[in-house]
PDB file of C-alpha atoms in Angstrom:
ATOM      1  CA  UNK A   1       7.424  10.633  -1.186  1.00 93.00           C
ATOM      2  CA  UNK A   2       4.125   9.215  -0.433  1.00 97.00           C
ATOM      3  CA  UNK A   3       3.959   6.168   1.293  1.00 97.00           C
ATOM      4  CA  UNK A   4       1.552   4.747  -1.541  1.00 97.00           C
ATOM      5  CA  UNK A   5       4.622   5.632  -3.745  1.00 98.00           C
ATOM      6  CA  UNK A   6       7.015   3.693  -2.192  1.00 98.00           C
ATOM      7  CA  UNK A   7       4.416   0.709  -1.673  1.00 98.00           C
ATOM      8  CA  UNK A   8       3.877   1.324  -5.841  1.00 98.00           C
ATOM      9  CA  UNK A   9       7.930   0.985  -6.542  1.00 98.00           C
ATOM     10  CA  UNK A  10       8.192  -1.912  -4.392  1.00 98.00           C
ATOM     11  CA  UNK A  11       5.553  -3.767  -6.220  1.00 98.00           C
ATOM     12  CA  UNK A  12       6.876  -3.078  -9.619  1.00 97.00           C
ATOM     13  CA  UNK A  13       9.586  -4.960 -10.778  1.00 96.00           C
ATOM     14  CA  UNK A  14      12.513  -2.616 -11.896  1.00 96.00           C
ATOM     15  CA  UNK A  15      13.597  -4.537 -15.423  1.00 95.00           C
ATOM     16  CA  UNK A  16       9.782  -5.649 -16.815  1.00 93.00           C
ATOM     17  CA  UNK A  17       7.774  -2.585 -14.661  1.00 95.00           C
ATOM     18  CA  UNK A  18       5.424  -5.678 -14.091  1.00 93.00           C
ATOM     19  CA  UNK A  19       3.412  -5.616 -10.737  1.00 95.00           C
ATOM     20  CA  UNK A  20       4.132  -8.472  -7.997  1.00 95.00           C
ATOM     21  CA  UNK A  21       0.442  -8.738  -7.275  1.00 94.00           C
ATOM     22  CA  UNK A  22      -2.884  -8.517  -9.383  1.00 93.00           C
ATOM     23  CA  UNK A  23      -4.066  -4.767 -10.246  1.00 94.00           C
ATOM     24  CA  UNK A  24      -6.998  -4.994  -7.873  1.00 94.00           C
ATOM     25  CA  UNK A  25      -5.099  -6.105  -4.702  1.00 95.00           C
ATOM     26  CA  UNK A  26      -2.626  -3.365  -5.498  1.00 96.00           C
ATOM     27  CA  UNK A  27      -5.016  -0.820  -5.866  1.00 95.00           C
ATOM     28  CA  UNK A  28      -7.101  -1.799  -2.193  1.00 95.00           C
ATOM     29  CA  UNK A  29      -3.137  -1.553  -0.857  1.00 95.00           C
ATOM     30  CA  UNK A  30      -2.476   1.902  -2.438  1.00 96.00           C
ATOM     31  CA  UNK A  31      -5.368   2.933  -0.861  1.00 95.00           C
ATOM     32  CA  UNK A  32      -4.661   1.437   2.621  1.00 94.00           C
ATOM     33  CA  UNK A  33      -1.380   3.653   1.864  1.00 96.00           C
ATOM     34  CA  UNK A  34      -2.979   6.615   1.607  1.00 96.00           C
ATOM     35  CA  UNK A  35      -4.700   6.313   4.597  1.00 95.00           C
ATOM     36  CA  UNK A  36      -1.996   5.121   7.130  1.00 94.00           C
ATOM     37  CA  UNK A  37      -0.359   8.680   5.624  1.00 95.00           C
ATOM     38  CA  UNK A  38      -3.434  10.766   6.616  1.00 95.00           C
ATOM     39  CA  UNK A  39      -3.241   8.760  10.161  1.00 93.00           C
ATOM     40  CA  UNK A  40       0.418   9.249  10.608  1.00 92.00           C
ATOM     41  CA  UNK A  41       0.007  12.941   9.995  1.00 93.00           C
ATOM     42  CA  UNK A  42      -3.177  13.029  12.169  1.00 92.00           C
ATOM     43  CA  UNK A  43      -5.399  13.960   9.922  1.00 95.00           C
ATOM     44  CA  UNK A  44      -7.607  11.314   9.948  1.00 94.00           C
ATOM     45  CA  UNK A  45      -8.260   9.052  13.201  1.00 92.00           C
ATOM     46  CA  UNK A  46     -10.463   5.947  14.602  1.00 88.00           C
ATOM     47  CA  UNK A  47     -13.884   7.092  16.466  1.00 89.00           C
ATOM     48  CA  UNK A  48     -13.563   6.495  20.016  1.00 87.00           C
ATOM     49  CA  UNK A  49     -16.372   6.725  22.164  1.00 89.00           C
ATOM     50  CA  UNK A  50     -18.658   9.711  22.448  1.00 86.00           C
ATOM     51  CA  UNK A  51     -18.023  11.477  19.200  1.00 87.00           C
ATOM     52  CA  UNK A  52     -20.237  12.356  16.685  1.00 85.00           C
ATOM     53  CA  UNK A  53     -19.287   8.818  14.642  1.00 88.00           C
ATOM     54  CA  UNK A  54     -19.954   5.611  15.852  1.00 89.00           C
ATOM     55  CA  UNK A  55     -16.816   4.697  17.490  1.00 89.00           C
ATOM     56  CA  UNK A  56     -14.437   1.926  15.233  1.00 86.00           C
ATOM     57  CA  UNK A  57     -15.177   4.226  12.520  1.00 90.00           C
ATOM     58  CA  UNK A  58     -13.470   6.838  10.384  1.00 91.00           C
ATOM     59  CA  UNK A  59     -13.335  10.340  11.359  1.00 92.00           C
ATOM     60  CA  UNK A  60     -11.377  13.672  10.089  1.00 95.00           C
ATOM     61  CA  UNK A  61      -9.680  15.298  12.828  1.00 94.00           C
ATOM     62  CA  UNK A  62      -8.299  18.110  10.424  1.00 96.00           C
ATOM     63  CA  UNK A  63      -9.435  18.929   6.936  1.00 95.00           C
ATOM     64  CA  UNK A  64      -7.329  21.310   6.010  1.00 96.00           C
ATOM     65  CA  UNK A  65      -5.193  20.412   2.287  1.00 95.00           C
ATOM     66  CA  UNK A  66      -1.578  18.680   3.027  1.00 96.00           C
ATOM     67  CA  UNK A  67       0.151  20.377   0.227  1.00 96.00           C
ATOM     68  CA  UNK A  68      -0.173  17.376  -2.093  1.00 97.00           C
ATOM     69  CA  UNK A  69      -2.462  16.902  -4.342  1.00 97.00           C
ATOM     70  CA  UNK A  70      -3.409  12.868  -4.250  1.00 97.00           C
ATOM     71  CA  UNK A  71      -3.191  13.087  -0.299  1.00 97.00           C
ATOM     72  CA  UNK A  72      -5.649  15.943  -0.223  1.00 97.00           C
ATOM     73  CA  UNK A  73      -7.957  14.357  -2.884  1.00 97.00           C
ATOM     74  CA  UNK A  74      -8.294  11.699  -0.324  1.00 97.00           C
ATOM     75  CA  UNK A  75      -9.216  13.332   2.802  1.00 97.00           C
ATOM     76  CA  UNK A  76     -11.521  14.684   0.725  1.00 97.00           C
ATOM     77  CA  UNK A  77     -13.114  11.315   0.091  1.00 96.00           C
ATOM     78  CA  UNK A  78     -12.889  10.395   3.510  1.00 95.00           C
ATOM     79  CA  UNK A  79     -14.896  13.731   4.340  1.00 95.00           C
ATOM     80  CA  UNK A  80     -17.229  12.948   2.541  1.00 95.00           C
ATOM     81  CA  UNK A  81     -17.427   8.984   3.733  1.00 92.00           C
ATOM     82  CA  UNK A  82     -16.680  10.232   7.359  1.00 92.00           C
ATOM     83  CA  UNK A  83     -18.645   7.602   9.925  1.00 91.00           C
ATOM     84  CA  UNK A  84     -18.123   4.879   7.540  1.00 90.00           C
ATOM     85  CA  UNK A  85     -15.932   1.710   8.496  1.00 88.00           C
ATOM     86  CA  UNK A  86     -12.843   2.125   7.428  1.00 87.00           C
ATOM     87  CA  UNK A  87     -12.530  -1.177   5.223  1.00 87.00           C
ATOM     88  CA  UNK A  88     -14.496   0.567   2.206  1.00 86.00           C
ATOM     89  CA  UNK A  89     -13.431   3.437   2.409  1.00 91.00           C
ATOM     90  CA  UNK A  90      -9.885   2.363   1.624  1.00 92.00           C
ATOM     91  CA  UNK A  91     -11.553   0.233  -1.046  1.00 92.00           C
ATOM     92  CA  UNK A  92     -12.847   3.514  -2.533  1.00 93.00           C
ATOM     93  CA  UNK A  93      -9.439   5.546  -1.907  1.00 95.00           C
ATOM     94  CA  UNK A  94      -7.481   3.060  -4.128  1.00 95.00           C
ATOM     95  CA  UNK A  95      -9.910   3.483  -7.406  1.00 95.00           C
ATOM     96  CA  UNK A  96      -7.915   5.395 -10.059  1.00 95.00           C
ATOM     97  CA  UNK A  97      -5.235   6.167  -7.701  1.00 97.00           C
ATOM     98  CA  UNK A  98      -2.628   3.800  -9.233  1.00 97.00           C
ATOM     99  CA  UNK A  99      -1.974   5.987 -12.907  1.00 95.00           C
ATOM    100  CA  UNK A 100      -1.737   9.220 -11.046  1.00 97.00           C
ATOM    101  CA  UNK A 101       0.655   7.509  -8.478  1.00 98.00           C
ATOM    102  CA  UNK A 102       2.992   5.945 -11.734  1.00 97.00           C
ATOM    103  CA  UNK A 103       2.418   9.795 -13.628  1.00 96.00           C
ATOM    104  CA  UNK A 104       3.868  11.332 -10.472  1.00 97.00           C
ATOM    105  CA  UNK A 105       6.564   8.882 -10.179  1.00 97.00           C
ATOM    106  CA  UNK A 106       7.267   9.554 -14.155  1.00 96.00           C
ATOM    107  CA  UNK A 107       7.560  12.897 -13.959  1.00 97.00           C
ATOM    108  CA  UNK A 108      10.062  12.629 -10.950  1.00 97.00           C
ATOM    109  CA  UNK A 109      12.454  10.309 -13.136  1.00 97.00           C
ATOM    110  CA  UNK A 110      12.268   7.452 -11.606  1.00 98.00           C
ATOM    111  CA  UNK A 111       9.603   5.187 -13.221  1.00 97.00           C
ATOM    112  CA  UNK A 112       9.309   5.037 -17.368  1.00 95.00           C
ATOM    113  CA  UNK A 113       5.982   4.421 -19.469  1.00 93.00           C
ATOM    114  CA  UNK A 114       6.515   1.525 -21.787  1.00 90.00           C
ATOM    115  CA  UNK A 115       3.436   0.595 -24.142  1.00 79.00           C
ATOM    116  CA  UNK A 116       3.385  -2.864 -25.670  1.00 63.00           C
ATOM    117  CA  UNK A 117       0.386  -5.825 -26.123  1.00 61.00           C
ATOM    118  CA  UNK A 118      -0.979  -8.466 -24.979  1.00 53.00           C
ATOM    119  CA  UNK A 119      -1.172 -11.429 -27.675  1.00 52.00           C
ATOM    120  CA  UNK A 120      -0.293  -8.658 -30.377  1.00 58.00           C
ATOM    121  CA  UNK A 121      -3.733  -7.096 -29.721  1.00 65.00           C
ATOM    122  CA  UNK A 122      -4.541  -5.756 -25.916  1.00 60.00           C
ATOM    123  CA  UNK A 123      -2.481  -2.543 -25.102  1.00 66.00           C
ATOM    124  CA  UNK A 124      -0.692  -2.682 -21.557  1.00 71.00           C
ATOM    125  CA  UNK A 125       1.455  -0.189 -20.034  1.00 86.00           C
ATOM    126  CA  UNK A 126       4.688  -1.017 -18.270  1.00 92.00           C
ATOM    127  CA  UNK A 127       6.499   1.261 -16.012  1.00 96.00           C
ATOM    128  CA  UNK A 128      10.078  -0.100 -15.746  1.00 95.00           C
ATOM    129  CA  UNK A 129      12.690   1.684 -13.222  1.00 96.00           C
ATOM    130  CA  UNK A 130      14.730   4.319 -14.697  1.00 96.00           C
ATOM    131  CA  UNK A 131      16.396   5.776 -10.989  1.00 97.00           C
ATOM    132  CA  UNK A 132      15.867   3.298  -8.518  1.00 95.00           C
ATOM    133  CA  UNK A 133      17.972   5.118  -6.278  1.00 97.00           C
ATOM    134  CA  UNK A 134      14.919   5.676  -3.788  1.00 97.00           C
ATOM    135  CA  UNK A 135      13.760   2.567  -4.401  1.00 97.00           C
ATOM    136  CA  UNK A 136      17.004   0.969  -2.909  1.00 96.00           C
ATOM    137  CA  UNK A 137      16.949   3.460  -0.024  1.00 97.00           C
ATOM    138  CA  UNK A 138      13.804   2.198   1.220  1.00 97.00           C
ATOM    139  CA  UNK A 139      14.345  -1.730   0.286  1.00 97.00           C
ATOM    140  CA  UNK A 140      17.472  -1.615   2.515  1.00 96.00           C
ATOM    141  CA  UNK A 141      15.572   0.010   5.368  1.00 97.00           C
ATOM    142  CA  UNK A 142      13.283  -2.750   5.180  1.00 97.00           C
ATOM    143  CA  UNK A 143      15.772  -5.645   4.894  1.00 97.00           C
ATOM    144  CA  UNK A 144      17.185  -4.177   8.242  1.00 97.00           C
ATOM    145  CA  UNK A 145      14.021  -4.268  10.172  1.00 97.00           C
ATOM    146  CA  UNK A 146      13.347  -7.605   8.988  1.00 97.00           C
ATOM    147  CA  UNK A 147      16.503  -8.892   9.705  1.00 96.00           C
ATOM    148  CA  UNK A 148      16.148  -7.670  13.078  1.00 95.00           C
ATOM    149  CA  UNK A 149      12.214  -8.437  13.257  1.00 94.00           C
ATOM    150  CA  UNK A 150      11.333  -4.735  14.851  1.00 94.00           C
ATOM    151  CA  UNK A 151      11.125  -1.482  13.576  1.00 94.00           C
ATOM    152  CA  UNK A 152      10.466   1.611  15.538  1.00 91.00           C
ATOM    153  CA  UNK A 153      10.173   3.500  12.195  1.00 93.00           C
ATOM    154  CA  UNK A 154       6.395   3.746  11.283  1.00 93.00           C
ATOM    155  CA  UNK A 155       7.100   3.740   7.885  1.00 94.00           C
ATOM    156  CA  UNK A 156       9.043   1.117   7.769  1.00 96.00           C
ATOM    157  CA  UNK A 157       6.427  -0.913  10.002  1.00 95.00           C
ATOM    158  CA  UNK A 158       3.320   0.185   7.540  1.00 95.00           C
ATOM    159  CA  UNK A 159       5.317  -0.663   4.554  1.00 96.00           C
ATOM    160  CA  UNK A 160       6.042  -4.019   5.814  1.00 96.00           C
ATOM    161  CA  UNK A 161       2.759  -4.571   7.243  1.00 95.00           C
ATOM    162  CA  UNK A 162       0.925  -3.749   3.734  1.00 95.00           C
ATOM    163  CA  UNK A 163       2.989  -6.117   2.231  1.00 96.00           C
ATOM    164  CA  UNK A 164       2.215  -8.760   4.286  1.00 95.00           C
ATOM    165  CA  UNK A 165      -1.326  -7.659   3.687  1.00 93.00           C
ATOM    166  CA  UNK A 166      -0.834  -8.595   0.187  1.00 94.00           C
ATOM    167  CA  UNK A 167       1.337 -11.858   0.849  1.00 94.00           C
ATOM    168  CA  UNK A 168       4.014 -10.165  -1.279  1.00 96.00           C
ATOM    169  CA  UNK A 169       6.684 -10.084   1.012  1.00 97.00           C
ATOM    170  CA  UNK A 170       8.583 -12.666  -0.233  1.00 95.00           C
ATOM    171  CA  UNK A 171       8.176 -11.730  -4.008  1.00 94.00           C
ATOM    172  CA  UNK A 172       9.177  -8.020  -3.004  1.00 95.00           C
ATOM    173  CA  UNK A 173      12.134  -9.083  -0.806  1.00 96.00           C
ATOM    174  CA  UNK A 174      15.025 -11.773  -1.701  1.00 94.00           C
ATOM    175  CA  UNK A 175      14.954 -13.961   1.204  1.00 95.00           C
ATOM    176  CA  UNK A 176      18.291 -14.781   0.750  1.00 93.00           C
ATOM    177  CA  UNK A 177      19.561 -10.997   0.513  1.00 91.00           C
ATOM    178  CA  UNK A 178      18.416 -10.330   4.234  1.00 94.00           C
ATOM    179  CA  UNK A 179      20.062 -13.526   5.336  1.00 95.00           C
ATOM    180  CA  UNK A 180      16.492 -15.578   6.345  1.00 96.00           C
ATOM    181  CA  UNK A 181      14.846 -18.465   4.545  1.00 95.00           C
ATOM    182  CA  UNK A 182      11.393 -17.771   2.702  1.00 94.00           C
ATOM    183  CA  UNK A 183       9.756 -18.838   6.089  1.00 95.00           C
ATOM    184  CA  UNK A 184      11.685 -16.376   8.437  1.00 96.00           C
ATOM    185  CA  UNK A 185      10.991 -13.933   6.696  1.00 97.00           C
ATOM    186  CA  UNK A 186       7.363 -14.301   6.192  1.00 96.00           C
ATOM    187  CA  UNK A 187       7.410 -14.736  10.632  1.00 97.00           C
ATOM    188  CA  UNK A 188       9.716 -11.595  10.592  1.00 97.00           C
ATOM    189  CA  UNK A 189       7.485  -9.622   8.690  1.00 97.00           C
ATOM    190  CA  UNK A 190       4.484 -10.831  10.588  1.00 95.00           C
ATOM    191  CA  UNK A 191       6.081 -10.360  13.765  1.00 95.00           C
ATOM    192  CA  UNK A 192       6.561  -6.790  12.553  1.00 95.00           C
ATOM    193  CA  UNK A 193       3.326  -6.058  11.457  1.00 93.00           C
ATOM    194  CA  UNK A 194       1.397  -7.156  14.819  1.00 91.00           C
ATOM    195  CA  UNK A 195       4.573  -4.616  17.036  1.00 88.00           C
ATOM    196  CA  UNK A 196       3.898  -1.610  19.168  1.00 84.00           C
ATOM    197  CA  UNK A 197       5.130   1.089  16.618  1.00 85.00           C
ATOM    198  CA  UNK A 198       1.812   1.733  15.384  1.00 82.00           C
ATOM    199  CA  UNK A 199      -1.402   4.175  16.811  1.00 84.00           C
ATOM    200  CA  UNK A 200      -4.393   3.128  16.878  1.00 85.00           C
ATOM    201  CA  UNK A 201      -5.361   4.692  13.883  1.00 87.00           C
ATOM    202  CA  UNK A 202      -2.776   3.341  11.995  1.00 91.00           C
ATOM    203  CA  UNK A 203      -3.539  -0.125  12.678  1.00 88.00           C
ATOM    204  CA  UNK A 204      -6.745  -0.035  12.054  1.00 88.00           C
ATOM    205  CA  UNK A 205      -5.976   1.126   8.325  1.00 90.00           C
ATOM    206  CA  UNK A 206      -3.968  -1.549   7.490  1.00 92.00           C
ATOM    207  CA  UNK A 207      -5.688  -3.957   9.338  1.00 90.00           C
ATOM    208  CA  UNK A 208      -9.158  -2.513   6.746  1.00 90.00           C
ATOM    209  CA  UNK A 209      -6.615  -3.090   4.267  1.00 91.00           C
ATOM    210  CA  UNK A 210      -5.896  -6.450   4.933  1.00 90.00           C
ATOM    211  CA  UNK A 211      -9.184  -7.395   5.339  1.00 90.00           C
ATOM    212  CA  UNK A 212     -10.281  -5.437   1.868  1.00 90.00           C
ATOM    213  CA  UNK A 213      -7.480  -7.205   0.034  1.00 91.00           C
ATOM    214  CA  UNK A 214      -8.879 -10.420   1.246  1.00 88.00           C
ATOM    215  CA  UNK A 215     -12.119 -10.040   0.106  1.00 86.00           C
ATOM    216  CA  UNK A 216     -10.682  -9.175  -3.552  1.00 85.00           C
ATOM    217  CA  UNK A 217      -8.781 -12.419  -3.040  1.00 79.00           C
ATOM    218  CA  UNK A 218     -11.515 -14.633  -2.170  1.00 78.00           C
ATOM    219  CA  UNK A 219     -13.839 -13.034  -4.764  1.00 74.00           C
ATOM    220  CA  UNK A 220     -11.193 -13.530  -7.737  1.00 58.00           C
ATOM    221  CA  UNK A 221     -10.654 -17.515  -6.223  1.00 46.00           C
ATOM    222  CA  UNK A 222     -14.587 -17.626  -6.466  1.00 42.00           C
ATOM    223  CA  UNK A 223     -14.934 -16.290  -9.561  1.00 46.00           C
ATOM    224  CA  UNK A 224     -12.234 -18.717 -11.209  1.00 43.00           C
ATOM    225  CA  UNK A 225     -13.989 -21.539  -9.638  1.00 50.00           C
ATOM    226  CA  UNK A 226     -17.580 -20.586 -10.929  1.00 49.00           C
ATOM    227  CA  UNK A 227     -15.613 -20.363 -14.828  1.00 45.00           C
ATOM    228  CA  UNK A 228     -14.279 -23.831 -14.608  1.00 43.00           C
ATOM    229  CA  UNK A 229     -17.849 -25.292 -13.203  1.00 36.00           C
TER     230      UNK A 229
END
């Protein structure tokens, strides 16, 4: 399982297949997903200095496919973006990527379509749990780390970390379930996030992602303001 994949069942709610967040902060996270995989399997790295990249920004250390198809569709992007800084690029890597993750996820069994409307007119898709087997394996992984407020388990960490990103921790996690308040768990999480068990590449991903999401934040807050003027 991808990373993005388990970031994508954690977000949808297993009895409506609603998402926790809006579409577009979910899609800059999927995206951050992707790329802490490529990092974590060394694919993809942070520029340091004298290389052919400025340093701080993206670079393929090996371009050769990964055996999957939505991992090696974006190191292909990232080829092709190599030298850019690594916020837009994971802006770019989450376009699209969200209905191939949920057809994947489908076709493994443990995700359903459900097609309904909006107001009786607007068609919207659902994708309610059907196994959530998986799902639970990786929940209780987190619960542990924050419970304990470290993780040596990179995926664990990046998972946490993203959600954080997307102040969704709390909405993906029941507080009480782990045994902290809303608050502690929030400082848990954070105090996960900023740990040692991440490279340098790794960190700068989701910190791009963090910083991506809040721009789709702010620009969503702005727009809503400028409506009501």
């Amino acid at each position: 399982m991808l990373l993005a994949e388990d970031l994508l069942l954690l977000l949808t709610n297993d009895d409506t297949g609603r998402l926790a967040k809006s579409g577009s902060e979910v899609d800059v996270a999927l995206g951050g997903a992707l790329l802490v995989d490529l990092a974590l399997m060394g694919r993809v790295d942070v520029a340091g200095p004298s290389e052919p990249v400025r340093e701080g920004r993206l670079v393929v250390r090996d371009s050769t496919p990964t055996g999957d198809a939505v991992l090696d569709e974006a190191l292909v992007t990232i080829g092709e973006r190599e030298g850019k800084k690594p916020q837009g690029v994971v802006t770019r890597l989450g376009k699209g990527v969200r209905a191939k993750l949920y057809g994947r996820l489908a076709e493994g069994g443990l995700v359903r379509a459900e097609e309904g409307r909006v107001l009786g007119i607007f068609p919207i898709e659902r994708w309610p749990a059907e196994d959530a087997n998986h799902e639970t394996s990786v929940r209780a992984g987190i619960a542990s780390a924050l419970r304990e407020g470290r993780t040596s388990d990179p995926r664990t960490g990046a998972l946490i970390a993203l959600l954080l990103a997307l102040r969704a921790v709390d909405k993906v996690m029941d507080a009480s379930s782990v045994g902290l308040s809303k608050k502690d768990l929030r400082a848990s999480a954070k105090r996960i996030a900023e740990g040692d068990w991440a490279a340098k590449a790794v960190r700068q991903a989701i910190d791009s992602t963090n910083a991506a999401i809040t721009v789709v934040i702010t620009s969503g807050a702005v727009a809503a303001g400028g409506g009501g003027s």
